[in-house]
Coordinates of C-alpha atoms and ligand atoms in Angstrom, one line a residue:
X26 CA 0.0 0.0 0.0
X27 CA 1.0 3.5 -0.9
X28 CA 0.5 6.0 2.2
X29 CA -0.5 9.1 0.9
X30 CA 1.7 11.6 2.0
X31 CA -0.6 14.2 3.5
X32 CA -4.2 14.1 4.7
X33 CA -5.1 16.6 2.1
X34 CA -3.9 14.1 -0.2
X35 CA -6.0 11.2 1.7
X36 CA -9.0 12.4 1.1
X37 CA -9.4 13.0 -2.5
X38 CA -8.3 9.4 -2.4
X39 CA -11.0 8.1 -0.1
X40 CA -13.4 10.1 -1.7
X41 CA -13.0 9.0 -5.3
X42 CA -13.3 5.8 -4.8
X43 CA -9.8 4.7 -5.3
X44 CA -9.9 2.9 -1.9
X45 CA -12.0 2.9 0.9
X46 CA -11.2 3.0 4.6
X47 CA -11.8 -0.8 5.4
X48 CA -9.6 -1.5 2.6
X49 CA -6.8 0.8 4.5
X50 CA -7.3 -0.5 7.7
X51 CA -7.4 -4.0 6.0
X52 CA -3.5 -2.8 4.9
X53 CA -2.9 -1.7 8.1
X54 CA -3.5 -4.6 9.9
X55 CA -1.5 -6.9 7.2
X56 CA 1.7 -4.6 8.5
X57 CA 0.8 -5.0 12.2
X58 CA 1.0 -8.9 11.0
X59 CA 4.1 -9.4 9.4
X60 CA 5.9 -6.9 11.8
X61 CA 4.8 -8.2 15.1
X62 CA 8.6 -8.9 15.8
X63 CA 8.8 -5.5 16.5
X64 CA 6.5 -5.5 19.4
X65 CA 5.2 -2.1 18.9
X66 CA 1.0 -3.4 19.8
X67 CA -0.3 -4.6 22.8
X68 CA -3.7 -4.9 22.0
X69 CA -5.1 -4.9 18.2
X70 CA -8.9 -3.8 17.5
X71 CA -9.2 -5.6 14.4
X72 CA -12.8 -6.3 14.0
X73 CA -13.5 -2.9 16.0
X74 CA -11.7 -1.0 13.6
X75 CA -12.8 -2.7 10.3
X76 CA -16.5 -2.2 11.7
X77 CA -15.6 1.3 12.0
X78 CA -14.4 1.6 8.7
X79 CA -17.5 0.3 7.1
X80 CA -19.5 3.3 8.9
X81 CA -16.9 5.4 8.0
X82 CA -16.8 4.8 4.5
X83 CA -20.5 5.2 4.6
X84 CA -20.6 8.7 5.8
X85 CA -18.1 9.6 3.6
X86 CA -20.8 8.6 0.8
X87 CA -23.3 10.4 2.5
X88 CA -21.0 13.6 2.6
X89 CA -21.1 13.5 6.2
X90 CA -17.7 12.5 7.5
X91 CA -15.4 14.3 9.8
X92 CA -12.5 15.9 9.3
X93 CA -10.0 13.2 10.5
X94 CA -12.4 10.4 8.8
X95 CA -10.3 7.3 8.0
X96 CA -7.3 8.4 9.6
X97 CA -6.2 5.2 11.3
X98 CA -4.7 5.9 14.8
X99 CA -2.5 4.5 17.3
X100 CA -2.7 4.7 20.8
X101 CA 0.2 4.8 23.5
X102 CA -0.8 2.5 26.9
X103 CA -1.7 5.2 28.9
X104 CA -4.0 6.6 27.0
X105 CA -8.2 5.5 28.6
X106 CA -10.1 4.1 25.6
X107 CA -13.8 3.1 27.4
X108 CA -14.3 -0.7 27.6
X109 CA -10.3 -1.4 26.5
X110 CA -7.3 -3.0 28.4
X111 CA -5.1 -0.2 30.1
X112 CA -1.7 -0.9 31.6
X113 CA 0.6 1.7 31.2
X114 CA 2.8 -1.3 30.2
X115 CA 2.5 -2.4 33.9
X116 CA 1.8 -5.7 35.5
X117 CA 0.5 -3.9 38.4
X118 CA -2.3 -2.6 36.2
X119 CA -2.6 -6.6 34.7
X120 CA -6.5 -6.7 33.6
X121 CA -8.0 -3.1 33.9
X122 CA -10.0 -1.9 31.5
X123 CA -10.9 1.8 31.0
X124 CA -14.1 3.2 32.6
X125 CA -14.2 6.3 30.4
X126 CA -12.3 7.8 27.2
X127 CA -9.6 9.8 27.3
X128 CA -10.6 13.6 25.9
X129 CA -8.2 13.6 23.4
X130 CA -9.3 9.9 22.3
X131 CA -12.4 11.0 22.2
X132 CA -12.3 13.8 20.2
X133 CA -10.5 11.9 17.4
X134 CA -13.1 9.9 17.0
X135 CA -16.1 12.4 17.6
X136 CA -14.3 13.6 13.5
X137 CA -14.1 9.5 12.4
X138 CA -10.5 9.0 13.1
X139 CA -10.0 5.0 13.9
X140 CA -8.5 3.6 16.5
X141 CA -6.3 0.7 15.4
X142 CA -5.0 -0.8 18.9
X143 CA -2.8 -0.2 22.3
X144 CA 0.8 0.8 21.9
X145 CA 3.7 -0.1 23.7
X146 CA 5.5 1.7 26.2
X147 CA 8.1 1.7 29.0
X148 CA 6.4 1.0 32.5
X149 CA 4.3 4.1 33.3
X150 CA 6.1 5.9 30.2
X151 CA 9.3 5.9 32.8
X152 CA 12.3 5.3 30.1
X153 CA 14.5 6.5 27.4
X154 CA 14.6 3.3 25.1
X155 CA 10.9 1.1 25.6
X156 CA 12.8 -1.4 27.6
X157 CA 11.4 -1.2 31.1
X158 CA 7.5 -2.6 29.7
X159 CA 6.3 -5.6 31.6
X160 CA 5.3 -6.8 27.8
X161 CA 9.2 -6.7 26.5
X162 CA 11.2 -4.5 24.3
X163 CA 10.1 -2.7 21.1
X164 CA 12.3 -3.3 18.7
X165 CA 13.4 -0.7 16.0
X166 CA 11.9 -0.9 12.5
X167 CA 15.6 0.0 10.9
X168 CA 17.7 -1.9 12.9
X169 CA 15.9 -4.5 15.1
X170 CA 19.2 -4.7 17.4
X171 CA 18.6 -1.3 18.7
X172 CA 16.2 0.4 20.3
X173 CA 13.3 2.6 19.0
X174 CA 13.4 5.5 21.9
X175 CA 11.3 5.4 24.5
X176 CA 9.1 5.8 26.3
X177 CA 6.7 6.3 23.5
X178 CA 8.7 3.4 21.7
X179 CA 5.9 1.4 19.8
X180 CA 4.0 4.5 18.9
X181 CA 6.8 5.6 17.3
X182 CA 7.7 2.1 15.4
X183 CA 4.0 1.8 14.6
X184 CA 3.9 5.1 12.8
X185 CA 7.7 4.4 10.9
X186 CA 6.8 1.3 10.3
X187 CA 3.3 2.2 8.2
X188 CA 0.7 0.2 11.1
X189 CA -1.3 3.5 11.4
X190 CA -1.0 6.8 10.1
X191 CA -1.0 8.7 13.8
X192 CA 0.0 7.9 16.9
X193 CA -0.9 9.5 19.9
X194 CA 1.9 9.4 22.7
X195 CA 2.8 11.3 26.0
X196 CA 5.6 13.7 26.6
X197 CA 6.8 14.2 29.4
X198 CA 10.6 14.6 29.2
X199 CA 11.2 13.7 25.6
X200 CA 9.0 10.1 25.3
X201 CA 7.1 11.8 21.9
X202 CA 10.3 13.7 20.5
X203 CA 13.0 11.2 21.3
X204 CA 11.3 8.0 19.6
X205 CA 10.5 10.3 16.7
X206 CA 13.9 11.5 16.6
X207 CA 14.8 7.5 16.6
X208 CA 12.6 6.8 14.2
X209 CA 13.1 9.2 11.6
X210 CA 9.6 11.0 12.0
X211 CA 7.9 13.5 13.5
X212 CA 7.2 14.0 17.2
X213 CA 5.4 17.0 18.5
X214 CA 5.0 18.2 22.3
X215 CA 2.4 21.0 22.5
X216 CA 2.6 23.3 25.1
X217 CA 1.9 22.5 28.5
X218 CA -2.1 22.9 29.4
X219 CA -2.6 23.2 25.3
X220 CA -4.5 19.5 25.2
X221 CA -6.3 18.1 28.0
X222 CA -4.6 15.1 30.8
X223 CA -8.2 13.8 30.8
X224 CA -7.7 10.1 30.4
X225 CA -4.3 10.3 30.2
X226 CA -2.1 7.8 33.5
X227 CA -0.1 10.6 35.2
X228 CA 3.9 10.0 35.7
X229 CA 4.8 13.8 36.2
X230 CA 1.3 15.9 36.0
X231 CA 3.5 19.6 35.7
X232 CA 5.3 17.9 33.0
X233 CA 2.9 15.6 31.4
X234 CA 1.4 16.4 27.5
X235 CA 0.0 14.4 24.9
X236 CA 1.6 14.1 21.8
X237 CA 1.7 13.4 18.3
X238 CA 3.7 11.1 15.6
X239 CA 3.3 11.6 12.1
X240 CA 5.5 10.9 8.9
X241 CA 3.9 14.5 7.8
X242 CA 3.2 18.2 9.4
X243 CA -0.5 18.6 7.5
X244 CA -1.9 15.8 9.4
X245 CA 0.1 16.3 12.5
X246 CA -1.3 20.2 12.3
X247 CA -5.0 18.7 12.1
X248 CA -4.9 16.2 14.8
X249 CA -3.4 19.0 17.2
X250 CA -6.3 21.2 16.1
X251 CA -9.1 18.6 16.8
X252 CA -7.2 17.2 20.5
X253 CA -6.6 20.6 21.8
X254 CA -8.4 23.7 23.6
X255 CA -10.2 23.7 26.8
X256 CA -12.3 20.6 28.6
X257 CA -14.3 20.5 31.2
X258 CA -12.2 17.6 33.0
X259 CA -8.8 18.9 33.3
X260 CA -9.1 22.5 34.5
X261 CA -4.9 23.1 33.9
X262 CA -6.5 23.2 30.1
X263 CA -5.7 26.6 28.1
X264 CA -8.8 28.2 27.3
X265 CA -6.8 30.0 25.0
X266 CA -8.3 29.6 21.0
X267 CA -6.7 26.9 19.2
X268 CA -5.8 28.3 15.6
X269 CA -6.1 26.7 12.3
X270 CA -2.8 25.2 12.2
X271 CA -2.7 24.2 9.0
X272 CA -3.1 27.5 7.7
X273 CA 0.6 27.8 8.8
X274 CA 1.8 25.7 6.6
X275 CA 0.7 27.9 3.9
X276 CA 3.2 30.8 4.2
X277 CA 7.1 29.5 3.8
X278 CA 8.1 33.1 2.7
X279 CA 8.4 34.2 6.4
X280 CA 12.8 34.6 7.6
X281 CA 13.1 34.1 11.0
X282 CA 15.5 34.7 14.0
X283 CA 16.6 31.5 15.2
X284 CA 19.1 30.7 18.1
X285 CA 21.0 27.4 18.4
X286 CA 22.3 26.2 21.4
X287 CA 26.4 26.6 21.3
X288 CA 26.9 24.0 23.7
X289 CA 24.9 21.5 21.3
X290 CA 28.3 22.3 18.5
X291 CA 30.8 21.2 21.0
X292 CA 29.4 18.9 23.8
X293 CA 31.7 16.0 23.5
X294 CA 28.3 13.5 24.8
X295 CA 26.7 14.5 21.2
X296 CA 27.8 12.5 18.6
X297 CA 29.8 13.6 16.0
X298 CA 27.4 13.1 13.0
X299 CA 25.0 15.2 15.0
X300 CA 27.1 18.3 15.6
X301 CA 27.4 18.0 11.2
X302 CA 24.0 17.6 10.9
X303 CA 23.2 20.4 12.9
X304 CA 26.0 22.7 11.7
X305 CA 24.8 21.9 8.1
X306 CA 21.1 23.0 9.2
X307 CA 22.6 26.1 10.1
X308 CA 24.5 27.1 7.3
X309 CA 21.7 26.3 5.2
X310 CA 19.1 28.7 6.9
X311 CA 21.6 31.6 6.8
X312 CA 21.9 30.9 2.9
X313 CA 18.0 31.1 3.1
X314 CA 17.4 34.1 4.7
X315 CA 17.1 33.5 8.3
X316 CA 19.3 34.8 11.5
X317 CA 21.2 32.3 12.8
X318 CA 22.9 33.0 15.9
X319 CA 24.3 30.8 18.8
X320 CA 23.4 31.7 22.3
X321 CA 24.8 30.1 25.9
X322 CA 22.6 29.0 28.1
X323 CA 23.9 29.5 31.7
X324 CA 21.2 27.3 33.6
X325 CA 21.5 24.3 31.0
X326 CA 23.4 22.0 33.3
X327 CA 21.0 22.6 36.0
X328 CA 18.1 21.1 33.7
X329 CA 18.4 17.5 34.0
X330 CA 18.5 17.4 37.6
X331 CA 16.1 19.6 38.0
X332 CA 13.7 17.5 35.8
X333 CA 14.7 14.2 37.4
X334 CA 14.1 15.0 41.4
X335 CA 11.0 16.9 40.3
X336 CA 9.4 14.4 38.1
X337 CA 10.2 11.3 40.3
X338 CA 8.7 13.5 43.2
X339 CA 5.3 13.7 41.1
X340 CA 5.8 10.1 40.4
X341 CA 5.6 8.9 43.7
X342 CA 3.0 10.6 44.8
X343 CA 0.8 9.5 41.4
X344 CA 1.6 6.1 41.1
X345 CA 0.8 5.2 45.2
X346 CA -2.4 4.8 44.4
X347 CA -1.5 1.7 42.8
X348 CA -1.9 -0.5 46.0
X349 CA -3.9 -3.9 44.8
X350 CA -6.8 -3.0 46.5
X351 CA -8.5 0.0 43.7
X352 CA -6.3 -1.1 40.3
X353 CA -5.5 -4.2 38.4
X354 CA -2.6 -6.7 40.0
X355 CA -2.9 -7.9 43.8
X356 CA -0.2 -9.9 45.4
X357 CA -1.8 -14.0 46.4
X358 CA -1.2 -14.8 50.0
X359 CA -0.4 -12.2 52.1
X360 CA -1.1 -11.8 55.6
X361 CA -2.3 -8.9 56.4
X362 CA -3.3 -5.5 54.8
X363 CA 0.4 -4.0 55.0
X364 CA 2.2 -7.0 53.3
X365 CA -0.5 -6.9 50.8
X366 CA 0.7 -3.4 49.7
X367 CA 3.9 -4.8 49.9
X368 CA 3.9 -7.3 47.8
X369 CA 1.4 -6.3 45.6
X370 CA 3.9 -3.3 44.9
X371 CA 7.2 -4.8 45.0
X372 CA 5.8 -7.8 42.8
X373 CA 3.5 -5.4 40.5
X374 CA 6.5 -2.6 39.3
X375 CA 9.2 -3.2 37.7
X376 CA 12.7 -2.0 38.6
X377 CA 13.0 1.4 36.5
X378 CA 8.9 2.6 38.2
X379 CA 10.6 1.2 41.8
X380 CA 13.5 3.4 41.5
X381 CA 11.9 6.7 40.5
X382 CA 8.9 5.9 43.0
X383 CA 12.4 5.6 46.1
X384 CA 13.8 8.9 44.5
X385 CA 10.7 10.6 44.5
X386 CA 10.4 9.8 48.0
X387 CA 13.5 10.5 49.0
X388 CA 13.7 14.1 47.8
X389 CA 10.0 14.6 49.2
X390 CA 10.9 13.8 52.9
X391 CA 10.7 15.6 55.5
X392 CA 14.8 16.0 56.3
X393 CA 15.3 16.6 52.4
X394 CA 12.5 18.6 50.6
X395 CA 14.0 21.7 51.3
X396 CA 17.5 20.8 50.1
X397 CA 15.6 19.0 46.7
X398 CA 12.6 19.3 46.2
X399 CA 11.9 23.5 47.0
X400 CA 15.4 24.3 45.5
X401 CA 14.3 22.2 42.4
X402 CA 11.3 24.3 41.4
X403 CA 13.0 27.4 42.0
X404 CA 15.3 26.4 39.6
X405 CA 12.7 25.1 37.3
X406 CA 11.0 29.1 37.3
X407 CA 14.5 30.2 36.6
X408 CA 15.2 28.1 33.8
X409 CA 11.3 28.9 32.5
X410 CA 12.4 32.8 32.9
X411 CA 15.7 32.2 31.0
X412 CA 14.5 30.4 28.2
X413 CA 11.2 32.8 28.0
X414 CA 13.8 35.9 27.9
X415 CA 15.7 33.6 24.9
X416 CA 12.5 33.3 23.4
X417 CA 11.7 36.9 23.4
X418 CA 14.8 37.6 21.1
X419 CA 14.6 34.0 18.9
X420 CA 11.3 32.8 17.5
X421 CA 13.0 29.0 18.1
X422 CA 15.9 27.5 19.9
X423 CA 17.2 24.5 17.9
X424 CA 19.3 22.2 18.9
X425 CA 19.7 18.3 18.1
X426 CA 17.0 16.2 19.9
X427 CA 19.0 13.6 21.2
X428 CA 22.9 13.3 21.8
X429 CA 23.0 9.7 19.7
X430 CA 21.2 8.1 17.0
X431 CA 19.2 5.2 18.2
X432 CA 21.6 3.0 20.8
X433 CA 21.8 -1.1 21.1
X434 CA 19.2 -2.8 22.9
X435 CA 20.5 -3.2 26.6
X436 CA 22.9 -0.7 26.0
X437 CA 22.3 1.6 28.9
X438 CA 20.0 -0.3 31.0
X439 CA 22.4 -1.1 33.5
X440 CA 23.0 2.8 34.2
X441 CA 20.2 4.5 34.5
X442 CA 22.4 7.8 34.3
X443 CA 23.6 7.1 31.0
X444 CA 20.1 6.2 30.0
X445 CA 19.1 9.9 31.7
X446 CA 21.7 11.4 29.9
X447 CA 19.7 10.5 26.5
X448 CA 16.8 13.5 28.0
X449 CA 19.8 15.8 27.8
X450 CA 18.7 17.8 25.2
X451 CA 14.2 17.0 25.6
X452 CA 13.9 17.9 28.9
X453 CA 14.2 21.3 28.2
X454 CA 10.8 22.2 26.9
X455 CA 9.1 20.0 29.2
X456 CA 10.6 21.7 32.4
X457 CA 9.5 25.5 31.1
X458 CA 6.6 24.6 29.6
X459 CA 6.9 25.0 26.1
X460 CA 6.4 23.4 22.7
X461 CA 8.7 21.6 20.9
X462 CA 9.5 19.6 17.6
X463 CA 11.6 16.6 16.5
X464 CA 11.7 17.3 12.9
X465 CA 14.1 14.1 10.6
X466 CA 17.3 16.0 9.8
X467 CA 19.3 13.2 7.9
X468 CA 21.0 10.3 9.4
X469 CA 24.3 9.1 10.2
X470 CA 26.9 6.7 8.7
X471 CA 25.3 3.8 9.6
X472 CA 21.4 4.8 8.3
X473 CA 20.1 5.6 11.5
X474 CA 18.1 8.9 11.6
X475 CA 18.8 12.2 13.2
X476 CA 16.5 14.6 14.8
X477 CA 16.2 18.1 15.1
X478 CA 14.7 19.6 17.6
X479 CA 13.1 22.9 17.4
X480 CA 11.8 25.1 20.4
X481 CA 9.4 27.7 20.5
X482 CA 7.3 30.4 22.6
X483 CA 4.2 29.0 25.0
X484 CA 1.4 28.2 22.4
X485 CA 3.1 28.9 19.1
X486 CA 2.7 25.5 17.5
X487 CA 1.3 27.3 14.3
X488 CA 5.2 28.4 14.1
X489 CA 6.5 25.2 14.7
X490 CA 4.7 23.9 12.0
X491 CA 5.5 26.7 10.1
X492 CA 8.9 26.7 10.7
X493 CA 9.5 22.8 10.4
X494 CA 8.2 23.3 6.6
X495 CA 11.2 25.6 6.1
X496 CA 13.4 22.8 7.0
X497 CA 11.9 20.3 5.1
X498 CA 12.0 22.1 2.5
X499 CA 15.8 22.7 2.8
X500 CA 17.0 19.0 2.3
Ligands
LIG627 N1 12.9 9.6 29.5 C1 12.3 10.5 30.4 C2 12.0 9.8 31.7 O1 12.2 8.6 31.8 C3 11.1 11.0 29.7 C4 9.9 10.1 29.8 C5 8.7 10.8 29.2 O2 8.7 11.8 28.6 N2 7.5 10.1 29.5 O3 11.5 10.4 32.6

């Protein structure tokens, strides 16, 4: 099957008959087939989503289908789908099923999207490369001895490897951009509060967005306009207007100011291909047009830290309510209603969720929350001022989106601070707040795909979009 390439282009083809959503899905699910290796699906809809179809391709007869209709979507395991297994790729969550719909979910389907299945994920989207799920590793499409990013890992795989057109994943220190990055795709995280948490399994609720993979900006710029704006279930929701996005993608006349992060040229963590691929991107939009300049940023070893005491302190508190008596998994024979929690939790979580759940408690107790957790989020409103002030001088920051191409499967898993380090560059956005890209820049020597990450001001996704056009355009 040919994908076509935009949704613009997808539904002149649905609509003249050439082929009709069942017939798509049908394709679909022949690719989830004969690339199950990769491990990217935990659940699969079929008949669910070829029923859909049929309805779908009726209404489109009828001239009354939506404006997402046969777009065939993937969703990451922490996203509620009413009546479907949820597990945040977690034992401890072994046989729930969602009560209600996540917003975003449901607003995809309210404009006839389809829902193809359950992605996978690391446990609790905790994880840099998809290998902490309770269900086993996702392998990556290009390479399957390496590792497809994480934590968003099989929504990323599913999306490169043409078993949906969409995915929707969660963000929260890289898990959309990283995988996309891996992947050679693209991987947006909106601004904080621009899409609703309704539905979504919190790991760090300041930090926490839903996000989107797509191999192209027109549908990624429609989905964000149908998911966003405000909802009465998650009052941290914007009620700021969502714009037409796609309109954006319009104008590619526009020269912008652009800053690049200095540190990203010389860091001897990124890898050599990157700093070229990056220094090439550079050189290219100063031949265009654009100022390019490259600014320091004096908090930018403070950001990782900060991220990592002040997202496993959210974690804790979020995940204890997972204590076999409300949720899924419960420990067999314990003796009383403390071992039960016990067990239940020590047997239910896996190593990565057990350790961030310890360091969240740590820095939130009583001898230590001054010295962690309070110094942490004033350094979090320092490094939101800092890159705000950037941001009033650049329209973007961009910098690569990851230090390495995709790494080897068990690479970093025994040090979790190597594994950190791949956030060292996604973090960013997610601790101030802002949006940010992973557009494909290339790849390296040995056919792995590069990223590039692009920054920009709270709730100026039409200029990302924009923007990210520019770049394409450039290769
Ligand atoms: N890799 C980061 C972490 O483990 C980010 C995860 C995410 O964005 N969900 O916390």
């Amino acid at each position: 099957m040919s994908t076509p390439s935009t949704l613009a282009d997808l539904h002149p083809y649905l609509y003249n008959g050439t082929q009709s959503c069942t017939e798509r899905v049908t394709c679909f699910l022949q690719n989830i087939e004969s690339k199950k290796h990769l491990n990217a699906f935990l659940s699969v809809f079929s008949n669910e989503a070829l029923d859909r179809a049929r309805l779908v391709d009726e209404k489109i007869k009828q001239g009354t289908a939506g404006k997402l209709a046969g777009l065939v979507v993937g969703i990451k395991d922490v996203l509620a789908y009413e009546n479907h297994p949820l597990q945040a790729s977690s034992k401890i969550l072994d046989g729930f099923i969602s009560k209600y719909t996540a917003t975003a979910v449901e607003r995809l389907l309210n404009e006839d999207a389809i829902i193809i299945g359950r992605q996978n994920c690391d446990e609790f989207a905790m994880g840099s490369s998809n290998e902490s799920s309770a269900f086993g590793p996702v392998l990556n499409d290009i390479d399957n001895t390496r590792v497809p990013g994480g934590s968003s890992g099989g929504s990323a795989v599913a999306v490169m490897a043409d078993m949906c057109d969409v995915s929707l994943g969660s963000d929260t220190g890289g898990s959309v951009r990283q995988p996309a990055a891996f992947c050679g795709i693209y991987g947006l995280k909106p601004t904080y509060s621009r899409i609703s948490r309704h539905g979504l399994v919190a790991y760090g609720s300041s930090f926490d967005c839903i996000g989107v993979f797509s191999k192209t900006l027109e549908t990624m710029a429609r989905v964000l306009e149908v998911i966003a704006g405000p909802d009465e279930f998650d009052s941290t929701v914007s009620r700021k207007a969502v714009p037409h996005f796609e309109d954006a993608l319009q104008d590619t006349s526009k020269k912008f100011r652009i800053a690049y992060l200095e540190d990203a040229l010389h860091a001897d963590a990124v890898q050599a291909e990157i700093k070229e691929a990056l220094k090439i991107k550079i050189d290219q939009l100063k031949a265009g047009g654009h100022t390019v300049e490259g600014i320091d940023f004096a908090l930018s070893e403070y950001i990782l830290p900060t991220y990592y005491i002040l997202a496993t302190a959210e974690a804790s508190s979020n995940l204890s309510r997972y204590d076999g008596v409300r949720y899924g998994y419960r420990s067999a024979n314990t003796r009383d209603l403390q071992s039960m929690y016990k067990k239940t939790r020590a047997e239910g979580f896996g190593k990565e969720v057990q350790r961030r759940i310890l360091l969240g408690t740590f820095v939130l107790s009583a001898s230590y929350y001054d010295a962690y957790y309070t110094k942490a989020q004033k350094v979090r409103r320092l490094i939101r001022e800092q890159t705000k002030q950037a941001l009033a001088r650049y329209d973007f920051i961009i910098s690569p989106t990851t230090p390495t191409t995709a790494f080897k499967i068990s690479e970093h898993t025994n040090n979790p601070v190597e594994m950190y380090l791949a956030d060292l560059f996604s973090v960013h956005a997610n601790v101030a707040g802002v949006p940010a890209i992973s557009v494909p820049c290339g790849f390296d020597s040995r056919g792995l795909p590069i990223g590039l990450q692009v920054t920009a001001n709270d709730f100026d996704e039409a200029g990302l979009f924009q923007f990210s056009k520019v770049i394409r355009n450039l290769a």
